[in-house]
Amino acid sequence: MAKAVKGAEKAPRSDVADEETPELPRPAWMTVAGWLAAVFSVLCVVVISAVWVGRQELPYQDAPEETRVTTQSQVDAFNDANVDTGPGAGVPTYIPTGVMIQSLEFKGPYTLQAAGYLWQLYPLDREDVDRGVVFPEAETTNFSKVYEAVQGDEVLVGWNFKTTLREQFDYGKYPLDRQEIWLRMWSVDFEQNIFLVPDIAAYVDTNPTTLPGVDPIVVLENWKIEESYFSYRLATYNADFGIQNYQFVPKPELYFTIHAERYLLGPLFSQGIAPFIILLQLFVIVMVIGRNSKRLEQFGVRPGAVLFTCAAYVFAVLVSQNALRNEVRWPSFVYLEGLHVITYFAIVAVAMNSVLLVARPQLGLFKYGNAWARILYWPAITGAMLAITVAAFW
């Protein structure tokens, strides 16, 4: 009987023990800290958004070795300064060349397919000049002559072309990247003193923002074409191409350049949605877990099960990041990958938080339950993303 009484006395004590040490009520200063954390997180998001908008509005920067030419006087001045007219060079022949791009499509991160029309004006008395254009970066190019006509003392020849180009693009700031698409053109007779010049007179307006040389209905998926213009770059090669008496001097090469800006919504939804959703789910876990066992039972959450959930989240983020890497194939980290890296750290932090709640519930950190983790969660994430943004764009 005495044992039964002792057992009955122990029963209520075990119920009390199951409740463990209750969470202390949160003091007023912690409520203030929570509001400050929320304000800080919102400010970080606002600053990140402002950086994004500012990035989109920045003027385009030309390549260091590039010279834009939008008027005939600029074309003449550049050629006068850079075309070799010294002894042995001969009198240069200039071939006006124009393009009208009617189709653009990215076939891969560094592969571009372009199609449209190209025309040239040849001196009527220079039948010795081979007609045509070479695209040095092209993997394949198909030309089909469309028209030919004599106009005064010149012969106009027009081709329809389709070419696949391999060009180096910079994806380091993806998805806020801007790309420079170019069509580099050589004369077929590049061994002679023949130079291509833009046919400025063929265009109604050569202001780059009016997109001269680009059909208004051109569609470049997920990109907005901002500018187009002709430019020159000086090139020097360390081979003579088998040409006797080749002169190793910088020679002007004609470029038709297009600047394009990526639309943000597509990449953000396709590549950024997975880590963002996981961060939201992790925050729900942080809000639920704590020392209050009754609340854990209500939500059906066990700290040990959080570890398995976090492992699944790691796999999901890895799949998302791998899809991003396959899309851009950039040799180093791109800007959007910062969100994936932050998500990895958040997953590890939530898993450690869950373990400590079980292994060391008496830590001073958990004096008010899991309040500190809840307060610091979003400030840590948004602050880290702000730091990555500042490092990427400043």
Coordinates of C-alpha atoms in Angstrom, one line a residue:
M1 CA 0.0 0.0 0.0
A2 CA 2.8 2.4 0.9
K3 CA 4.5 1.7 -2.5
A4 CA 1.2 2.5 -4.3
V5 CA 0.8 5.7 -2.4
K6 CA 4.4 6.7 -3.3
G7 CA 3.6 5.8 -6.9
A8 CA 0.5 8.0 -6.9
E9 CA 2.5 10.8 -5.4
K10 CA 5.2 10.6 -8.1
A11 CA 2.7 10.6 -11.0
P12 CA 1.7 14.3 -10.8
R13 CA 5.4 15.2 -10.4
S14 CA 6.2 13.5 -13.7
D15 CA 3.5 15.5 -15.4
V16 CA 5.0 18.7 -14.1
A17 CA 8.4 17.5 -15.3
D18 CA 7.1 16.9 -18.8
E19 CA 6.3 20.6 -19.1
E20 CA 10.0 21.3 -18.5
T21 CA 11.1 24.7 -17.6
P22 CA 8.5 27.1 -18.9
E23 CA 9.4 30.0 -21.2
L24 CA 9.6 33.3 -19.4
P25 CA 7.3 36.1 -20.6
R26 CA 9.0 38.3 -23.1
P27 CA 10.0 41.7 -21.5
A28 CA 9.0 45.0 -23.2
W29 CA 12.5 45.6 -24.5
M30 CA 12.4 42.4 -26.6
T31 CA 9.2 43.6 -28.2
V32 CA 11.0 46.8 -29.2
A33 CA 13.9 44.7 -30.4
G34 CA 11.5 42.7 -32.6
W35 CA 10.1 45.9 -34.2
L36 CA 13.6 47.3 -34.7
A37 CA 14.5 44.0 -36.4
A38 CA 11.5 44.3 -38.7
V39 CA 12.3 47.9 -39.6
F40 CA 16.0 46.9 -40.3
S41 CA 14.8 44.1 -42.6
V42 CA 12.5 46.3 -44.5
L43 CA 15.2 49.0 -44.9
C44 CA 17.6 46.3 -46.3
V45 CA 15.0 45.3 -48.8
V46 CA 14.4 48.9 -49.8
V47 CA 18.1 49.6 -50.3
I48 CA 18.5 46.4 -52.3
S49 CA 15.6 47.4 -54.5
A50 CA 17.1 50.9 -54.9
V51 CA 20.4 49.4 -56.0
W52 CA 18.6 47.2 -58.5
V53 CA 16.7 50.2 -60.0
G54 CA 19.9 52.3 -60.1
R55 CA 21.7 49.5 -61.9
Q56 CA 18.9 49.3 -64.5
E57 CA 19.1 53.0 -65.1
L58 CA 22.9 53.4 -65.5
P59 CA 24.1 54.4 -68.9
Y60 CA 25.9 51.7 -71.0
Q61 CA 29.6 51.6 -70.9
D62 CA 31.5 50.9 -74.1
A63 CA 34.4 48.5 -74.2
P64 CA 37.7 50.3 -73.4
E65 CA 39.0 49.8 -77.0
E66 CA 35.7 50.6 -78.7
T67 CA 35.0 53.8 -80.6
R68 CA 31.4 54.6 -81.5
V69 CA 30.6 56.2 -84.8
T70 CA 27.2 57.6 -85.4
T71 CA 28.0 60.3 -88.0
Q72 CA 30.0 60.3 -91.2
S73 CA 32.4 62.8 -89.8
Q74 CA 33.2 60.5 -86.9
V75 CA 33.8 57.7 -89.4
D76 CA 36.1 59.8 -91.5
A77 CA 38.0 61.1 -88.5
F78 CA 38.6 57.6 -87.1
N79 CA 39.9 56.2 -90.5
D80 CA 42.1 59.2 -91.1
A81 CA 43.7 58.6 -87.7
N82 CA 44.1 54.9 -87.8
V83 CA 44.3 53.6 -91.4
D84 CA 47.8 53.1 -92.6
T85 CA 48.5 55.3 -95.7
G86 CA 52.2 55.2 -95.5
P87 CA 54.7 54.0 -98.2
G88 CA 53.9 50.5 -99.4
A89 CA 50.4 50.5 -97.9
G90 CA 48.6 51.7 -101.0
V91 CA 45.5 53.8 -101.3
P92 CA 42.8 52.5 -99.0
T93 CA 39.5 51.5 -100.4
Y94 CA 36.4 52.0 -98.2
I95 CA 33.3 49.8 -98.7
P96 CA 30.1 51.2 -97.1
T97 CA 28.4 48.4 -95.3
G98 CA 25.0 48.2 -93.7
V99 CA 23.0 45.6 -91.7
M100 CA 19.4 45.1 -90.7
I101 CA 19.0 42.5 -87.9
Q102 CA 15.6 40.7 -88.1
S103 CA 16.1 37.8 -85.8
L104 CA 18.1 37.2 -82.6
E105 CA 18.1 34.2 -80.4
F106 CA 20.4 32.8 -77.6
K107 CA 21.1 29.2 -78.4
G108 CA 23.2 28.8 -75.3
P109 CA 25.0 31.0 -72.7
Y110 CA 27.7 31.9 -75.2
T111 CA 26.0 31.0 -78.5
L112 CA 23.9 33.5 -80.5
Q113 CA 22.0 33.1 -83.7
A114 CA 21.4 36.2 -85.8
A115 CA 19.7 36.7 -89.2
G116 CA 18.9 39.6 -91.4
Y117 CA 20.1 41.6 -94.3
L118 CA 23.5 43.0 -95.2
W119 CA 24.4 45.3 -98.1
Q120 CA 27.5 46.8 -99.5
L121 CA 28.4 49.5 -102.0
Y122 CA 31.4 48.8 -104.3
P123 CA 33.2 51.2 -106.6
L124 CA 32.0 50.5 -110.1
D125 CA 35.6 50.6 -111.4
R126 CA 36.9 48.0 -108.8
E127 CA 35.8 44.7 -110.2
D128 CA 38.9 43.2 -108.8
V129 CA 37.5 43.5 -105.3
D130 CA 35.9 40.2 -104.0
R131 CA 32.4 40.9 -102.7
G132 CA 31.2 39.7 -99.4
V133 CA 31.8 39.9 -95.6
V134 CA 33.4 37.5 -93.1
F135 CA 32.1 37.1 -89.5
P136 CA 35.2 35.9 -87.6
E137 CA 33.3 34.6 -84.5
A138 CA 30.8 32.6 -86.6
E139 CA 30.5 28.9 -86.3
T140 CA 28.4 28.7 -89.4
T141 CA 27.2 31.4 -91.8
N142 CA 24.8 31.2 -94.8
F143 CA 24.6 34.1 -97.3
S144 CA 22.1 34.3 -100.1
K145 CA 22.3 37.2 -102.6
V146 CA 19.0 39.0 -102.8
Y147 CA 19.6 42.0 -105.0
E148 CA 22.3 43.7 -107.0
A149 CA 22.0 47.1 -108.8
V150 CA 24.2 49.8 -110.3
Q151 CA 23.6 53.2 -108.5
G152 CA 25.7 56.0 -110.1
D153 CA 29.3 55.0 -109.8
E154 CA 28.7 52.3 -107.3
V155 CA 27.3 48.7 -107.3
L156 CA 24.9 47.8 -104.6
V157 CA 24.8 44.2 -103.5
G158 CA 22.5 42.9 -100.8
W159 CA 22.5 39.5 -99.0
N160 CA 20.2 37.7 -96.7
F161 CA 22.3 36.0 -94.0
K162 CA 21.9 33.7 -91.1
T163 CA 24.9 33.1 -88.7
T164 CA 25.6 31.3 -85.4
L165 CA 28.1 33.2 -83.3
R166 CA 30.2 32.3 -80.3
E167 CA 30.8 35.3 -78.1
Q168 CA 32.0 35.9 -74.5
F169 CA 29.3 37.3 -72.3
D170 CA 29.6 38.4 -68.6
Y171 CA 27.1 36.8 -66.3
G172 CA 28.7 37.8 -63.0
K173 CA 25.8 40.1 -62.1
Y174 CA 23.0 37.7 -63.2
P175 CA 20.0 38.4 -63.3
L176 CA 20.9 42.2 -63.4
D177 CA 23.4 41.6 -66.2
R178 CA 23.6 43.5 -69.4
Q179 CA 25.1 42.0 -72.5
E180 CA 26.9 43.5 -75.4
I181 CA 26.1 41.6 -78.6
W182 CA 28.3 42.3 -81.6
L183 CA 28.7 41.4 -85.2
R184 CA 32.3 41.8 -86.2
M185 CA 32.9 42.2 -89.9
W186 CA 35.9 41.7 -92.1
S187 CA 36.2 42.3 -95.9
V188 CA 36.6 39.1 -97.9
D189 CA 39.7 40.8 -99.4
F190 CA 41.2 41.6 -96.0
E191 CA 44.7 40.9 -97.4
Q192 CA 44.3 44.1 -99.5
N193 CA 44.1 47.6 -98.2
I194 CA 40.3 47.4 -98.1
F195 CA 38.3 48.6 -95.1
L196 CA 34.6 48.4 -94.2
V197 CA 32.8 51.6 -93.1
P198 CA 29.2 51.9 -91.9
D199 CA 26.7 53.1 -94.5
I200 CA 25.6 55.9 -92.3
A201 CA 23.5 57.5 -95.1
A202 CA 21.3 54.4 -95.3
Y203 CA 19.7 55.0 -91.9
V204 CA 17.0 57.5 -91.1
D205 CA 18.5 58.1 -87.6
T206 CA 21.7 56.8 -86.2
N207 CA 21.0 57.7 -82.6
P208 CA 21.7 54.4 -80.7
T209 CA 18.5 54.6 -78.7
T210 CA 16.4 54.5 -81.9
L211 CA 18.0 51.1 -82.7
P212 CA 19.3 51.7 -86.2
G213 CA 20.0 48.4 -88.0
V214 CA 17.5 46.5 -85.8
D215 CA 14.0 45.6 -87.0
P216 CA 11.5 47.1 -84.6
I217 CA 9.7 43.7 -84.3
V218 CA 12.8 41.7 -83.4
V219 CA 12.1 39.4 -80.4
L220 CA 15.0 38.5 -78.1
E221 CA 13.5 36.2 -75.5
N222 CA 13.8 37.6 -71.9
W223 CA 15.9 40.5 -73.1
K224 CA 15.1 44.2 -73.9
I225 CA 17.2 45.7 -76.6
E226 CA 18.3 49.2 -75.5
E227 CA 20.9 50.4 -78.0
S228 CA 22.4 49.6 -81.4
Y229 CA 25.3 51.3 -83.2
F230 CA 28.3 50.9 -85.4
S231 CA 31.8 51.0 -83.8
Y232 CA 35.4 50.4 -84.5
R233 CA 38.1 48.5 -82.7
L234 CA 41.7 48.3 -83.5
A235 CA 43.1 44.7 -83.8
T236 CA 46.6 43.3 -84.0
Y237 CA 47.2 39.7 -84.7
N238 CA 50.3 37.6 -84.0
A239 CA 50.1 35.7 -87.4
D240 CA 50.2 36.8 -91.0
F241 CA 47.4 34.5 -92.2
G242 CA 49.9 33.2 -94.8
I243 CA 49.9 36.6 -96.6
Q244 CA 53.2 37.8 -97.9
N245 CA 54.4 41.2 -96.8
Y246 CA 51.7 41.3 -94.1
Q247 CA 52.0 44.4 -92.0
F248 CA 51.7 43.8 -88.2
V249 CA 50.1 47.1 -87.4
P250 CA 46.7 47.8 -85.6
K251 CA 43.9 47.7 -88.2
P252 CA 40.4 49.0 -87.7
E253 CA 37.6 46.4 -87.7
L254 CA 34.0 47.3 -88.1
Y255 CA 31.5 46.2 -85.5
F256 CA 27.7 46.4 -85.3
T257 CA 26.9 46.4 -81.6
I258 CA 23.7 45.8 -79.7
H259 CA 23.2 46.4 -76.0
A260 CA 20.5 44.3 -74.3
E261 CA 19.2 44.3 -70.7
R262 CA 17.7 41.2 -69.1
Y263 CA 14.1 41.2 -67.9
L264 CA 14.1 40.4 -64.1
L265 CA 10.9 38.6 -63.5
G266 CA 11.7 35.5 -65.5
P267 CA 15.1 34.7 -63.7
L268 CA 13.8 35.7 -60.3
F269 CA 10.8 33.3 -60.6
S270 CA 12.7 30.4 -62.3
Q271 CA 16.0 30.6 -60.3
G272 CA 15.2 32.5 -57.1
I273 CA 11.8 31.2 -56.0
A274 CA 13.1 27.9 -54.6
P275 CA 15.5 29.4 -52.0
F276 CA 13.1 32.1 -51.1
I277 CA 10.3 29.6 -50.4
I278 CA 12.7 27.6 -48.3
L279 CA 13.7 30.6 -46.3
L280 CA 10.0 31.3 -45.5
Q281 CA 9.5 27.6 -44.4
L282 CA 12.6 27.8 -42.2
F283 CA 11.2 30.9 -40.6
V284 CA 8.0 29.0 -39.8
I285 CA 10.1 26.3 -38.2
V286 CA 11.9 28.9 -36.1
M287 CA 8.6 30.4 -35.0
V288 CA 7.3 27.0 -33.9
I289 CA 10.2 25.3 -32.2
G290 CA 11.0 26.2 -28.6
R291 CA 10.9 24.8 -25.1
N292 CA 7.1 24.7 -24.9
S293 CA 6.4 21.0 -25.6
K294 CA 2.6 21.6 -25.8
R295 CA 3.1 24.0 -28.8
L296 CA 5.4 21.5 -30.5
E297 CA 2.7 18.8 -30.1
Q298 CA 0.0 21.1 -31.5
F299 CA 2.1 21.7 -34.6
G300 CA 3.3 18.1 -34.8
V301 CA 7.0 19.3 -34.7
R302 CA 9.9 17.5 -33.1
P303 CA 13.3 19.1 -32.9
G304 CA 14.9 15.9 -34.2
A305 CA 12.6 15.8 -37.2
V306 CA 13.8 19.3 -38.1
L307 CA 17.2 17.9 -39.0
F308 CA 15.7 15.6 -41.7
T309 CA 13.7 18.5 -43.0
C310 CA 16.8 20.7 -43.2
A311 CA 18.6 17.9 -45.1
A312 CA 15.8 17.8 -47.7
Y313 CA 16.0 21.6 -48.0
V314 CA 19.7 21.4 -48.7
F315 CA 19.0 19.0 -51.5
A316 CA 16.3 21.3 -52.9
V317 CA 18.7 24.3 -52.9
L318 CA 21.4 22.3 -54.5
V319 CA 19.1 21.4 -57.4
S320 CA 18.1 25.0 -57.8
Q321 CA 21.7 26.2 -57.8
N322 CA 22.7 23.5 -60.2
A323 CA 20.0 24.6 -62.6
L324 CA 21.3 28.2 -62.4
R325 CA 24.9 27.1 -63.0
N326 CA 23.8 25.1 -66.1
E327 CA 21.9 28.1 -67.4
V328 CA 24.7 30.7 -67.2
R329 CA 27.9 28.4 -67.1
W330 CA 29.9 31.3 -65.6
P331 CA 33.3 30.2 -64.1
S332 CA 32.7 32.0 -60.8
F333 CA 29.8 32.8 -58.6
V334 CA 27.0 35.0 -60.0
Y335 CA 25.1 37.5 -58.0
L336 CA 21.9 35.5 -57.6
E337 CA 23.9 32.6 -56.1
G338 CA 24.3 34.8 -53.1
L339 CA 20.7 33.9 -52.2
H340 CA 21.5 30.2 -52.4
V341 CA 24.6 30.6 -50.2
I342 CA 22.6 32.5 -47.6
T343 CA 19.9 29.8 -47.7
Y344 CA 22.6 27.1 -47.0
F345 CA 23.8 29.1 -43.9
A346 CA 20.1 29.6 -42.8
I347 CA 19.5 25.8 -43.0
V348 CA 22.6 25.0 -40.9
A349 CA 21.6 27.7 -38.4
V350 CA 18.1 26.4 -38.0
A351 CA 19.3 22.8 -37.6
M352 CA 21.8 23.9 -34.9
N353 CA 19.1 25.9 -33.2
S354 CA 16.9 22.9 -33.0
V355 CA 19.8 20.7 -31.7
L356 CA 20.7 23.2 -29.0
L357 CA 17.0 23.5 -27.9
V358 CA 17.1 19.8 -27.2
A359 CA 20.7 19.4 -25.9
R360 CA 21.1 22.6 -24.0
P361 CA 17.6 24.1 -23.2
Q362 CA 19.0 25.9 -20.1
L363 CA 21.3 28.1 -22.1
G364 CA 20.8 31.8 -21.5
L365 CA 20.0 32.2 -25.2
F366 CA 16.8 30.3 -24.6
K367 CA 15.8 32.2 -21.5
Y368 CA 12.8 33.6 -23.4
G369 CA 12.3 30.5 -25.5
N370 CA 13.4 30.8 -29.1
A371 CA 12.7 34.6 -29.2
W372 CA 16.2 35.6 -30.2
A373 CA 16.3 33.3 -33.2
R374 CA 12.9 34.7 -34.3
I375 CA 14.1 38.3 -33.9
L376 CA 17.4 37.9 -35.7
Y377 CA 16.3 35.6 -38.5
W378 CA 15.2 38.2 -41.2
P379 CA 17.7 40.9 -40.2
A380 CA 20.6 38.4 -40.7
I381 CA 19.3 37.2 -44.1
T382 CA 18.4 40.6 -45.5
G383 CA 21.6 42.2 -44.1
A384 CA 23.7 39.4 -45.7
M385 CA 21.9 39.9 -49.0
L386 CA 22.5 43.7 -48.8
A387 CA 26.2 43.1 -48.2
I388 CA 26.4 40.8 -51.2
T389 CA 24.6 43.4 -53.3
V390 CA 26.9 46.2 -52.2
A391 CA 29.9 44.0 -53.0
A392 CA 28.6 43.1 -56.4
F393 CA 27.6 46.6 -57.6
W394 CA 30.0 48.9 -55.9

